[in-house]
Amino acid sequence: MLGCPDGEREEHLKGAGHQNSKLYSSSSVAYEKSMFSSNPDVMLALSVFALKLPGRETRFREPFFQNMEQIVEEVVAALLPMLDEKPFALFGHSFGALTSFAVAEHLKKQHNVEPVHMFLSGAPAPFSEIRLKSQRRSELSDEDFLRWLSSMGGTPPELLANPEVLQFFLPALKADLHVVENYRCARPEHPLLHCSLSCLDGKDDLPHNLQEWRCITSGEFTIKMFDGAHFYLKDPGNEKLLLDHMLKHLEASQLDYL
């Protein structure tokens, strides 16, 4: 997914790849779009767009969003003009998985639009007891936060040891966690969506009880586990397995769409 101010929307929404379908990607880290764009098979099948939040990259002068509603409002405003006759899918990892769900929920309720497939990675369902009872890490001291982040793996040690980088990196991560930790969503009594859903995770990550995502859609539901922990996506072998999984399911979803 991608969010941006009105004046920058056209520039930021330029994606790479073929125009058969569109994939909107969301995460608290900036490796997803490069992961997709470096794969020629993906670029033949998809146009890939990535979420860019305030307070980082070219938007570093803008204040961080304080809640999920702000993110959804901006992202939906950016997406709607692009949701034409071509099918689209949503991909989100960790923070991005919850963001993707919140956007999909809004699109369905307010515009009766939904993706052909959602890929949600590394996160419990928003109404999960695991999530609601987890520690509020956005309130940790910087020292304790860095210790926790290091224990998760996937973050280069040289980055964690660089005070200049941390000056920008830490506030952005804490802002993302603040949004996630304060996001609340009731468990749906009936499936809100009808699209297919893939839940993805690292085998050594904290338990996320991915089965709880099942109730959000009446469509096909699959769980795929990968070797590794929370940042399993960074492993080159997992990257290929993930992209193969996504392309297979997107091809099937597009046939259903047509």
PDB file of C-alpha atoms in Angstrom:
ATOM      1  CA  MET A   1       0.000   0.000   0.000  1.00  0.00           C
ATOM      2  CA  LEU A   2       1.054   3.547  -0.347  1.00  0.00           C
ATOM      3  CA  GLY A   3       0.107   6.773   1.387  1.00  0.00           C
ATOM      4  CA  CYS A   4       1.218  10.297   0.526  1.00  0.00           C
ATOM      5  CA  PRO A   5       0.109  13.927   0.614  1.00  0.00           C
ATOM      6  CA  ASP A   6      -2.175  15.028  -2.224  1.00  0.00           C
ATOM      7  CA  GLY A   7       0.553  17.091  -3.857  1.00  0.00           C
ATOM      8  CA  GLU A   8       2.935  14.137  -3.978  1.00  0.00           C
ATOM      9  CA  ARG A   9       0.465  11.356  -4.709  1.00  0.00           C
ATOM     10  CA  GLU A  10       1.187  11.032  -8.434  1.00  0.00           C
ATOM     11  CA  GLU A  11       4.946  10.876  -7.912  1.00  0.00           C
ATOM     12  CA  HIS A  12       4.816   8.338  -5.094  1.00  0.00           C
ATOM     13  CA  LEU A  13       2.273   6.104  -6.804  1.00  0.00           C
ATOM     14  CA  LYS A  14       4.554   5.329  -9.734  1.00  0.00           C
ATOM     15  CA  GLY A  15       5.319   1.619  -9.545  1.00  0.00           C
ATOM     16  CA  ALA A  16       7.419  -0.794 -11.502  1.00  0.00           C
ATOM     17  CA  GLY A  17       6.193  -3.774 -13.456  1.00  0.00           C
ATOM     18  CA  HIS A  18       3.461  -4.937 -15.783  1.00  0.00           C
ATOM     19  CA  GLN A  19      -0.056  -3.579 -15.453  1.00  0.00           C
ATOM     20  CA  ASN A  20      -1.995  -6.869 -15.237  1.00  0.00           C
ATOM     21  CA  SER A  21      -2.548  -6.393 -11.516  1.00  0.00           C
ATOM     22  CA  LYS A  22      -1.366  -4.298  -8.597  1.00  0.00           C
ATOM     23  CA  LEU A  23       0.206  -5.203  -5.267  1.00  0.00           C
ATOM     24  CA  TYR A  24       0.158  -2.707  -2.408  1.00  0.00           C
ATOM     25  CA  SER A  25       2.772  -3.386   0.234  1.00  0.00           C
ATOM     26  CA  SER A  26       2.996  -2.120   3.805  1.00  0.00           C
ATOM     27  CA  SER A  27       5.610  -2.548   6.527  1.00  0.00           C
ATOM     28  CA  SER A  28       7.475  -0.619   9.190  1.00  0.00           C
ATOM     29  CA  VAL A  29      10.696  -1.311   7.301  1.00  0.00           C
ATOM     30  CA  ALA A  30      11.637  -0.406   3.745  1.00  0.00           C
ATOM     31  CA  TYR A  31      12.737  -3.678   2.155  1.00  0.00           C
ATOM     32  CA  GLU A  32       9.489  -4.970   0.716  1.00  0.00           C
ATOM     33  CA  LYS A  33       9.316  -3.014  -2.530  1.00  0.00           C
ATOM     34  CA  SER A  34      12.950  -3.826  -3.385  1.00  0.00           C
ATOM     35  CA  MET A  35      12.217  -7.479  -2.622  1.00  0.00           C
ATOM     36  CA  PHE A  36       9.451  -7.486  -5.218  1.00  0.00           C
ATOM     37  CA  SER A  37      11.093  -5.223  -7.807  1.00  0.00           C
ATOM     38  CA  SER A  38      14.308  -7.273  -7.871  1.00  0.00           C
ATOM     39  CA  ASN A  39      12.379 -10.321  -9.101  1.00  0.00           C
ATOM     40  CA  PRO A  40      11.656 -10.307 -12.874  1.00  0.00           C
ATOM     41  CA  ASP A  41       8.759 -12.767 -12.588  1.00  0.00           C
ATOM     42  CA  VAL A  42       7.029 -10.466 -10.122  1.00  0.00           C
ATOM     43  CA  MET A  43       7.586  -7.431 -12.322  1.00  0.00           C
ATOM     44  CA  LEU A  44       6.049  -9.218 -15.306  1.00  0.00           C
ATOM     45  CA  ALA A  45       2.913  -9.940 -13.306  1.00  0.00           C
ATOM     46  CA  LEU A  46       2.518  -6.953 -11.006  1.00  0.00           C
ATOM     47  CA  SER A  47       2.839  -3.262 -10.429  1.00  0.00           C
ATOM     48  CA  VAL A  48       4.167  -2.867  -6.888  1.00  0.00           C
ATOM     49  CA  PHE A  49       3.509   0.140  -4.664  1.00  0.00           C
ATOM     50  CA  ALA A  50       4.838   0.615  -1.137  1.00  0.00           C
ATOM     51  CA  LEU A  51       3.467   2.544   1.815  1.00  0.00           C
ATOM     52  CA  LYS A  52       5.523   5.591   2.762  1.00  0.00           C
ATOM     53  CA  LEU A  53       4.498   7.054   6.103  1.00  0.00           C
ATOM     54  CA  PRO A  54       5.208  10.557   7.454  1.00  0.00           C
ATOM     55  CA  GLY A  55       8.352  11.023   9.508  1.00  0.00           C
ATOM     56  CA  ARG A  56      10.691   8.982   7.306  1.00  0.00           C
ATOM     57  CA  GLU A  57      12.427   9.034   3.915  1.00  0.00           C
ATOM     58  CA  THR A  58      11.203  11.955   1.773  1.00  0.00           C
ATOM     59  CA  ARG A  59       8.484  12.703   4.359  1.00  0.00           C
ATOM     60  CA  PHE A  60      10.849  12.990   7.325  1.00  0.00           C
ATOM     61  CA  ARG A  61       9.770  16.570   8.087  1.00  0.00           C
ATOM     62  CA  GLU A  62       6.141  15.550   8.583  1.00  0.00           C
ATOM     63  CA  PRO A  63       4.866  14.545  12.038  1.00  0.00           C
ATOM     64  CA  PHE A  64       4.209  10.879  12.716  1.00  0.00           C
ATOM     65  CA  PHE A  65       0.652   9.612  12.568  1.00  0.00           C
ATOM     66  CA  GLN A  66      -0.807   8.998  16.015  1.00  0.00           C
ATOM     67  CA  ASN A  67      -3.483   6.406  15.242  1.00  0.00           C
ATOM     68  CA  MET A  68      -4.637   3.869  12.678  1.00  0.00           C
ATOM     69  CA  GLU A  69      -7.524   6.073  11.540  1.00  0.00           C
ATOM     70  CA  GLN A  70      -5.070   8.684  10.222  1.00  0.00           C
ATOM     71  CA  ILE A  71      -3.149   6.055   8.282  1.00  0.00           C
ATOM     72  CA  VAL A  72      -6.280   4.494   6.803  1.00  0.00           C
ATOM     73  CA  GLU A  73      -7.693   7.857   5.760  1.00  0.00           C
ATOM     74  CA  GLU A  74      -4.561   8.810   3.854  1.00  0.00           C
ATOM     75  CA  VAL A  75      -3.919   5.400   2.313  1.00  0.00           C
ATOM     76  CA  VAL A  76      -7.507   4.965   1.124  1.00  0.00           C
ATOM     77  CA  ALA A  77      -7.447   8.441  -0.432  1.00  0.00           C
ATOM     78  CA  ALA A  78      -4.305   7.441  -2.332  1.00  0.00           C
ATOM     79  CA  LEU A  79      -5.622   4.029  -3.393  1.00  0.00           C
ATOM     80  CA  LEU A  80      -9.148   4.823  -4.551  1.00  0.00           C
ATOM     81  CA  PRO A  81      -8.173   6.609  -7.798  1.00  0.00           C
ATOM     82  CA  MET A  82      -6.086   3.560  -8.734  1.00  0.00           C
ATOM     83  CA  LEU A  83      -8.648   0.847  -8.043  1.00  0.00           C
ATOM     84  CA  ASP A  84      -9.950   0.656 -11.586  1.00  0.00           C
ATOM     85  CA  GLU A  85     -10.705  -2.453 -13.615  1.00  0.00           C
ATOM     86  CA  LYS A  86      -7.416  -4.147 -12.686  1.00  0.00           C
ATOM     87  CA  PRO A  87      -7.411  -6.536  -9.706  1.00  0.00           C
ATOM     88  CA  PHE A  88      -5.325  -5.570  -6.699  1.00  0.00           C
ATOM     89  CA  ALA A  89      -3.845  -7.385  -3.715  1.00  0.00           C
ATOM     90  CA  LEU A  90      -2.557  -6.277  -0.320  1.00  0.00           C
ATOM     91  CA  PHE A  91       0.645  -7.409   1.372  1.00  0.00           C
ATOM     92  CA  GLY A  92       1.688  -6.391   4.871  1.00  0.00           C
ATOM     93  CA  HIS A  93       4.307  -7.578   7.326  1.00  0.00           C
ATOM     94  CA  SER A  94       4.040  -7.015  11.094  1.00  0.00           C
ATOM     95  CA  PHE A  95       2.786  -3.430  11.533  1.00  0.00           C
ATOM     96  CA  GLY A  96       1.893  -3.559   7.835  1.00  0.00           C
ATOM     97  CA  ALA A  97      -0.330  -6.617   8.263  1.00  0.00           C
ATOM     98  CA  LEU A  98      -2.576  -4.736  10.683  1.00  0.00           C
ATOM     99  CA  THR A  99      -2.496  -1.659   8.447  1.00  0.00           C
ATOM    100  CA  SER A 100      -3.477  -3.761   5.432  1.00  0.00           C
ATOM    101  CA  PHE A 101      -6.400  -5.259   7.326  1.00  0.00           C
ATOM    102  CA  ALA A 102      -7.593  -1.845   8.533  1.00  0.00           C
ATOM    103  CA  VAL A 103      -7.465  -0.495   4.971  1.00  0.00           C
ATOM    104  CA  ALA A 104      -9.273  -3.551   3.572  1.00  0.00           C
ATOM    105  CA  GLU A 105     -11.961  -3.207   6.240  1.00  0.00           C
ATOM    106  CA  HIS A 106     -12.501   0.462   5.379  1.00  0.00           C
ATOM    107  CA  LEU A 107     -12.562  -0.163   1.616  1.00  0.00           C
ATOM    108  CA  LYS A 108     -15.191  -2.866   2.028  1.00  0.00           C
ATOM    109  CA  LYS A 109     -17.418  -1.024   4.494  1.00  0.00           C
ATOM    110  CA  GLN A 110     -17.256   2.413   2.890  1.00  0.00           C
ATOM    111  CA  HIS A 111     -16.744   1.660  -0.820  1.00  0.00           C
ATOM    112  CA  ASN A 112     -17.719  -2.019  -1.265  1.00  0.00           C
ATOM    113  CA  VAL A 113     -14.288  -2.714  -2.746  1.00  0.00           C
ATOM    114  CA  GLU A 114     -11.919  -5.485  -1.708  1.00  0.00           C
ATOM    115  CA  PRO A 115      -8.672  -7.063  -2.923  1.00  0.00           C
ATOM    116  CA  VAL A 116      -8.548 -10.355  -4.784  1.00  0.00           C
ATOM    117  CA  HIS A 117      -6.045 -11.612  -2.209  1.00  0.00           C
ATOM    118  CA  MET A 118      -4.466 -10.481   1.048  1.00  0.00           C
ATOM    119  CA  PHE A 119      -1.054 -11.621   2.282  1.00  0.00           C
ATOM    120  CA  LEU A 120      -0.667 -10.895   5.997  1.00  0.00           C
ATOM    121  CA  SER A 121       2.676 -11.697   7.575  1.00  0.00           C
ATOM    122  CA  GLY A 122       4.206 -11.756  11.039  1.00  0.00           C
ATOM    123  CA  ALA A 123       1.268 -10.468  13.080  1.00  0.00           C
ATOM    124  CA  PRO A 124      -1.651 -11.728  15.177  1.00  0.00           C
ATOM    125  CA  ALA A 125      -5.199 -10.743  14.265  1.00  0.00           C
ATOM    126  CA  PRO A 126      -6.134  -7.286  15.621  1.00  0.00           C
ATOM    127  CA  PHE A 127      -8.684  -8.784  18.022  1.00  0.00           C
ATOM    128  CA  SER A 128      -6.330 -11.547  19.208  1.00  0.00           C
ATOM    129  CA  GLU A 129      -5.808 -11.947  22.952  1.00  0.00           C
ATOM    130  CA  ILE A 130      -2.115 -12.474  22.221  1.00  0.00           C
ATOM    131  CA  ARG A 131      -1.902  -8.964  20.790  1.00  0.00           C
ATOM    132  CA  LEU A 132      -4.136  -7.269  23.341  1.00  0.00           C
ATOM    133  CA  LYS A 133      -2.153  -8.707  26.260  1.00  0.00           C
ATOM    134  CA  SER A 134       1.317  -8.073  24.825  1.00  0.00           C
ATOM    135  CA  GLN A 135       3.735  -5.626  26.436  1.00  0.00           C
ATOM    136  CA  ARG A 136       3.541  -1.981  25.304  1.00  0.00           C
ATOM    137  CA  ARG A 137       7.051  -1.728  23.896  1.00  0.00           C
ATOM    138  CA  SER A 138       6.559   1.760  22.459  1.00  0.00           C
ATOM    139  CA  GLU A 139       6.817   3.010  26.057  1.00  0.00           C
ATOM    140  CA  LEU A 140      10.175   1.359  26.742  1.00  0.00           C
ATOM    141  CA  SER A 141      13.277   3.451  27.281  1.00  0.00           C
ATOM    142  CA  ASP A 142      15.525   3.687  24.219  1.00  0.00           C
ATOM    143  CA  GLU A 143      18.017   1.336  25.880  1.00  0.00           C
ATOM    144  CA  ASP A 144      15.408  -1.332  26.624  1.00  0.00           C
ATOM    145  CA  PHE A 145      13.800  -0.845  23.222  1.00  0.00           C
ATOM    146  CA  LEU A 146      17.119  -1.428  21.451  1.00  0.00           C
ATOM    147  CA  ARG A 147      17.725  -4.518  23.554  1.00  0.00           C
ATOM    148  CA  TRP A 148      14.323  -5.901  22.552  1.00  0.00           C
ATOM    149  CA  LEU A 149      14.865  -4.979  18.894  1.00  0.00           C
ATOM    150  CA  SER A 150      18.245  -6.711  18.855  1.00  0.00           C
ATOM    151  CA  SER A 151      16.663  -9.862  20.318  1.00  0.00           C
ATOM    152  CA  MET A 152      14.242  -9.972  17.378  1.00  0.00           C
ATOM    153  CA  GLY A 153      17.090 -10.320  14.879  1.00  0.00           C
ATOM    154  CA  GLY A 154      16.987  -8.964  11.352  1.00  0.00           C
ATOM    155  CA  THR A 155      18.295  -5.476  12.190  1.00  0.00           C
ATOM    156  CA  PRO A 156      21.942  -4.927  11.182  1.00  0.00           C
ATOM    157  CA  PRO A 157      24.169  -4.523  14.289  1.00  0.00           C
ATOM    158  CA  GLU A 158      25.941  -1.583  12.651  1.00  0.00           C
ATOM    159  CA  LEU A 159      22.612   0.243  12.447  1.00  0.00           C
ATOM    160  CA  LEU A 160      21.858  -0.392  16.120  1.00  0.00           C
ATOM    161  CA  ALA A 161      25.316   0.945  17.006  1.00  0.00           C
ATOM    162  CA  ASN A 162      25.040   4.136  14.930  1.00  0.00           C
ATOM    163  CA  PRO A 163      23.700   7.057  17.013  1.00  0.00           C
ATOM    164  CA  GLU A 164      23.055   9.246  13.956  1.00  0.00           C
ATOM    165  CA  VAL A 165      20.917   6.594  12.271  1.00  0.00           C
ATOM    166  CA  LEU A 166      19.116   5.738  15.501  1.00  0.00           C
ATOM    167  CA  GLN A 167      18.150   9.387  15.889  1.00  0.00           C
ATOM    168  CA  PHE A 168      15.732   8.890  12.969  1.00  0.00           C
ATOM    169  CA  PHE A 169      15.177   5.131  13.111  1.00  0.00           C
ATOM    170  CA  LEU A 170      14.029   4.737  16.721  1.00  0.00           C
ATOM    171  CA  PRO A 171      11.310   7.426  16.750  1.00  0.00           C
ATOM    172  CA  ALA A 172       9.809   5.973  13.560  1.00  0.00           C
ATOM    173  CA  LEU A 173       9.694   2.439  14.963  1.00  0.00           C
ATOM    174  CA  LYS A 174       8.236   3.628  18.252  1.00  0.00           C
ATOM    175  CA  ALA A 175       5.623   5.655  16.375  1.00  0.00           C
ATOM    176  CA  ASP A 176       4.584   2.536  14.439  1.00  0.00           C
ATOM    177  CA  LEU A 177       4.340   0.523  17.638  1.00  0.00           C
ATOM    178  CA  HIS A 178       2.325   3.276  19.321  1.00  0.00           C
ATOM    179  CA  VAL A 179      -0.236   3.065  16.503  1.00  0.00           C
ATOM    180  CA  VAL A 180      -0.384  -0.739  16.630  1.00  0.00           C
ATOM    181  CA  GLU A 181      -0.605  -0.953  20.407  1.00  0.00           C
ATOM    182  CA  ASN A 182      -3.530   1.466  20.497  1.00  0.00           C
ATOM    183  CA  TYR A 183      -5.407  -0.041  17.542  1.00  0.00           C
ATOM    184  CA  ARG A 184      -8.561  -1.878  18.566  1.00  0.00           C
ATOM    185  CA  CYS A 185     -10.890  -3.961  16.427  1.00  0.00           C
ATOM    186  CA  ALA A 186     -13.762  -6.209  17.478  1.00  0.00           C
ATOM    187  CA  ARG A 187     -13.825  -9.811  16.285  1.00  0.00           C
ATOM    188  CA  PRO A 188     -16.329  -9.904  13.387  1.00  0.00           C
ATOM    189  CA  GLU A 189     -19.484 -11.950  13.956  1.00  0.00           C
ATOM    190  CA  HIS A 190     -19.598 -12.697  10.220  1.00  0.00           C
ATOM    191  CA  PRO A 191     -16.812 -12.603   7.609  1.00  0.00           C
ATOM    192  CA  LEU A 192     -16.339  -9.061   6.383  1.00  0.00           C
ATOM    193  CA  LEU A 193     -14.426 -10.009   3.233  1.00  0.00           C
ATOM    194  CA  HIS A 194     -14.778 -12.643   0.520  1.00  0.00           C
ATOM    195  CA  CYS A 195     -11.238 -12.576  -0.880  1.00  0.00           C
ATOM    196  CA  SER A 196      -8.578 -15.249  -0.415  1.00  0.00           C
ATOM    197  CA  LEU A 197      -6.224 -14.790   2.526  1.00  0.00           C
ATOM    198  CA  SER A 198      -2.688 -16.069   3.098  1.00  0.00           C
ATOM    199  CA  CYS A 199      -1.177 -15.783   6.579  1.00  0.00           C
ATOM    200  CA  LEU A 200       2.609 -16.046   6.682  1.00  0.00           C
ATOM    201  CA  ASP A 201       5.078 -16.304   9.538  1.00  0.00           C
ATOM    202  CA  GLY A 202       8.529 -17.378  10.655  1.00  0.00           C
ATOM    203  CA  LYS A 203       8.632 -20.696  12.516  1.00  0.00           C
ATOM    204  CA  ASP A 204      10.824 -19.195  15.246  1.00  0.00           C
ATOM    205  CA  ASP A 205       8.870 -15.960  15.662  1.00  0.00           C
ATOM    206  CA  LEU A 206       6.687 -15.374  18.714  1.00  0.00           C
ATOM    207  CA  PRO A 207       3.387 -17.304  18.435  1.00  0.00           C
ATOM    208  CA  HIS A 208       0.770 -15.289  16.560  1.00  0.00           C
ATOM    209  CA  ASN A 209      -2.117 -17.775  16.494  1.00  0.00           C
ATOM    210  CA  LEU A 210      -2.672 -17.179  12.793  1.00  0.00           C
ATOM    211  CA  GLN A 211      -5.860 -19.249  12.765  1.00  0.00           C
ATOM    212  CA  GLU A 212      -7.616 -16.276  14.355  1.00  0.00           C
ATOM    213  CA  TRP A 213      -7.373 -14.422  11.046  1.00  0.00           C
ATOM    214  CA  ARG A 214      -9.691 -17.025   9.507  1.00  0.00           C
ATOM    215  CA  CYS A 215     -12.895 -15.295  10.603  1.00  0.00           C
ATOM    216  CA  ILE A 216     -12.316 -12.103   8.592  1.00  0.00           C
ATOM    217  CA  THR A 217     -13.073 -13.686   5.206  1.00  0.00           C
ATOM    218  CA  SER A 218     -15.260 -16.346   3.638  1.00  0.00           C
ATOM    219  CA  GLY A 219     -12.624 -16.899   0.957  1.00  0.00           C
ATOM    220  CA  GLU A 220      -9.846 -19.473   0.796  1.00  0.00           C
ATOM    221  CA  PHE A 221      -7.583 -19.364   3.852  1.00  0.00           C
ATOM    222  CA  THR A 222      -4.013 -20.677   3.939  1.00  0.00           C
ATOM    223  CA  ILE A 223      -1.150 -20.552   6.431  1.00  0.00           C
ATOM    224  CA  LYS A 224       2.458 -20.867   5.287  1.00  0.00           C
ATOM    225  CA  MET A 225       5.380 -21.030   7.693  1.00  0.00           C
ATOM    226  CA  PHE A 226       8.993 -20.229   6.814  1.00  0.00           C
ATOM    227  CA  ASP A 227      12.303 -21.047   8.468  1.00  0.00           C
ATOM    228  CA  GLY A 228      13.434 -18.134  10.596  1.00  0.00           C
ATOM    229  CA  ALA A 229      12.059 -15.631  13.082  1.00  0.00           C
ATOM    230  CA  HIS A 230      10.265 -12.297  12.720  1.00  0.00           C
ATOM    231  CA  PHE A 231      12.381 -11.056   9.819  1.00  0.00           C
ATOM    232  CA  TYR A 232      12.287 -14.321   7.892  1.00  0.00           C
ATOM    233  CA  LEU A 233      11.581 -12.299   4.734  1.00  0.00           C
ATOM    234  CA  LYS A 234      15.182 -11.093   4.618  1.00  0.00           C
ATOM    235  CA  ASP A 235      16.511 -14.585   3.978  1.00  0.00           C
ATOM    236  CA  PRO A 236      17.130 -14.968   0.207  1.00  0.00           C
ATOM    237  CA  GLY A 237      15.794 -18.527   0.220  1.00  0.00           C
ATOM    238  CA  ASN A 238      12.615 -17.458   1.976  1.00  0.00           C
ATOM    239  CA  GLU A 239      12.264 -14.513  -0.367  1.00  0.00           C
ATOM    240  CA  LYS A 240      11.997 -16.846  -3.357  1.00  0.00           C
ATOM    241  CA  LEU A 241       9.586 -19.185  -1.560  1.00  0.00           C
ATOM    242  CA  LEU A 242       7.413 -16.246  -0.536  1.00  0.00           C
ATOM    243  CA  LEU A 243       7.306 -14.732  -4.015  1.00  0.00           C
ATOM    244  CA  ASP A 244       6.512 -18.117  -5.577  1.00  0.00           C
ATOM    245  CA  HIS A 245       3.663 -18.539  -3.082  1.00  0.00           C
ATOM    246  CA  MET A 246       2.332 -15.081  -3.840  1.00  0.00           C
ATOM    247  CA  LEU A 247       2.494 -15.437  -7.616  1.00  0.00           C
ATOM    248  CA  LYS A 248       0.733 -18.822  -7.499  1.00  0.00           C
ATOM    249  CA  HIS A 249      -2.117 -17.492  -5.390  1.00  0.00           C
ATOM    250  CA  LEU A 250      -2.393 -14.231  -7.313  1.00  0.00           C
ATOM    251  CA  GLU A 251      -2.664 -16.139 -10.581  1.00  0.00           C
ATOM    252  CA  ALA A 252      -5.526 -18.201  -9.147  1.00  0.00           C
ATOM    253  CA  SER A 253      -7.197 -15.110  -7.686  1.00  0.00           C
ATOM    254  CA  GLN A 254      -6.990 -13.257 -10.994  1.00  0.00           C
ATOM    255  CA  LEU A 255      -8.641 -16.173 -12.813  1.00  0.00           C
ATOM    256  CA  ASP A 256     -11.491 -16.009 -10.293  1.00  0.00           C
ATOM    257  CA  TYR A 257     -11.647 -12.230 -10.795  1.00  0.00           C
ATOM    258  CA  LEU A 258     -11.962 -12.611 -14.558  1.00  0.00           C
TER     259      LEU A 258
END
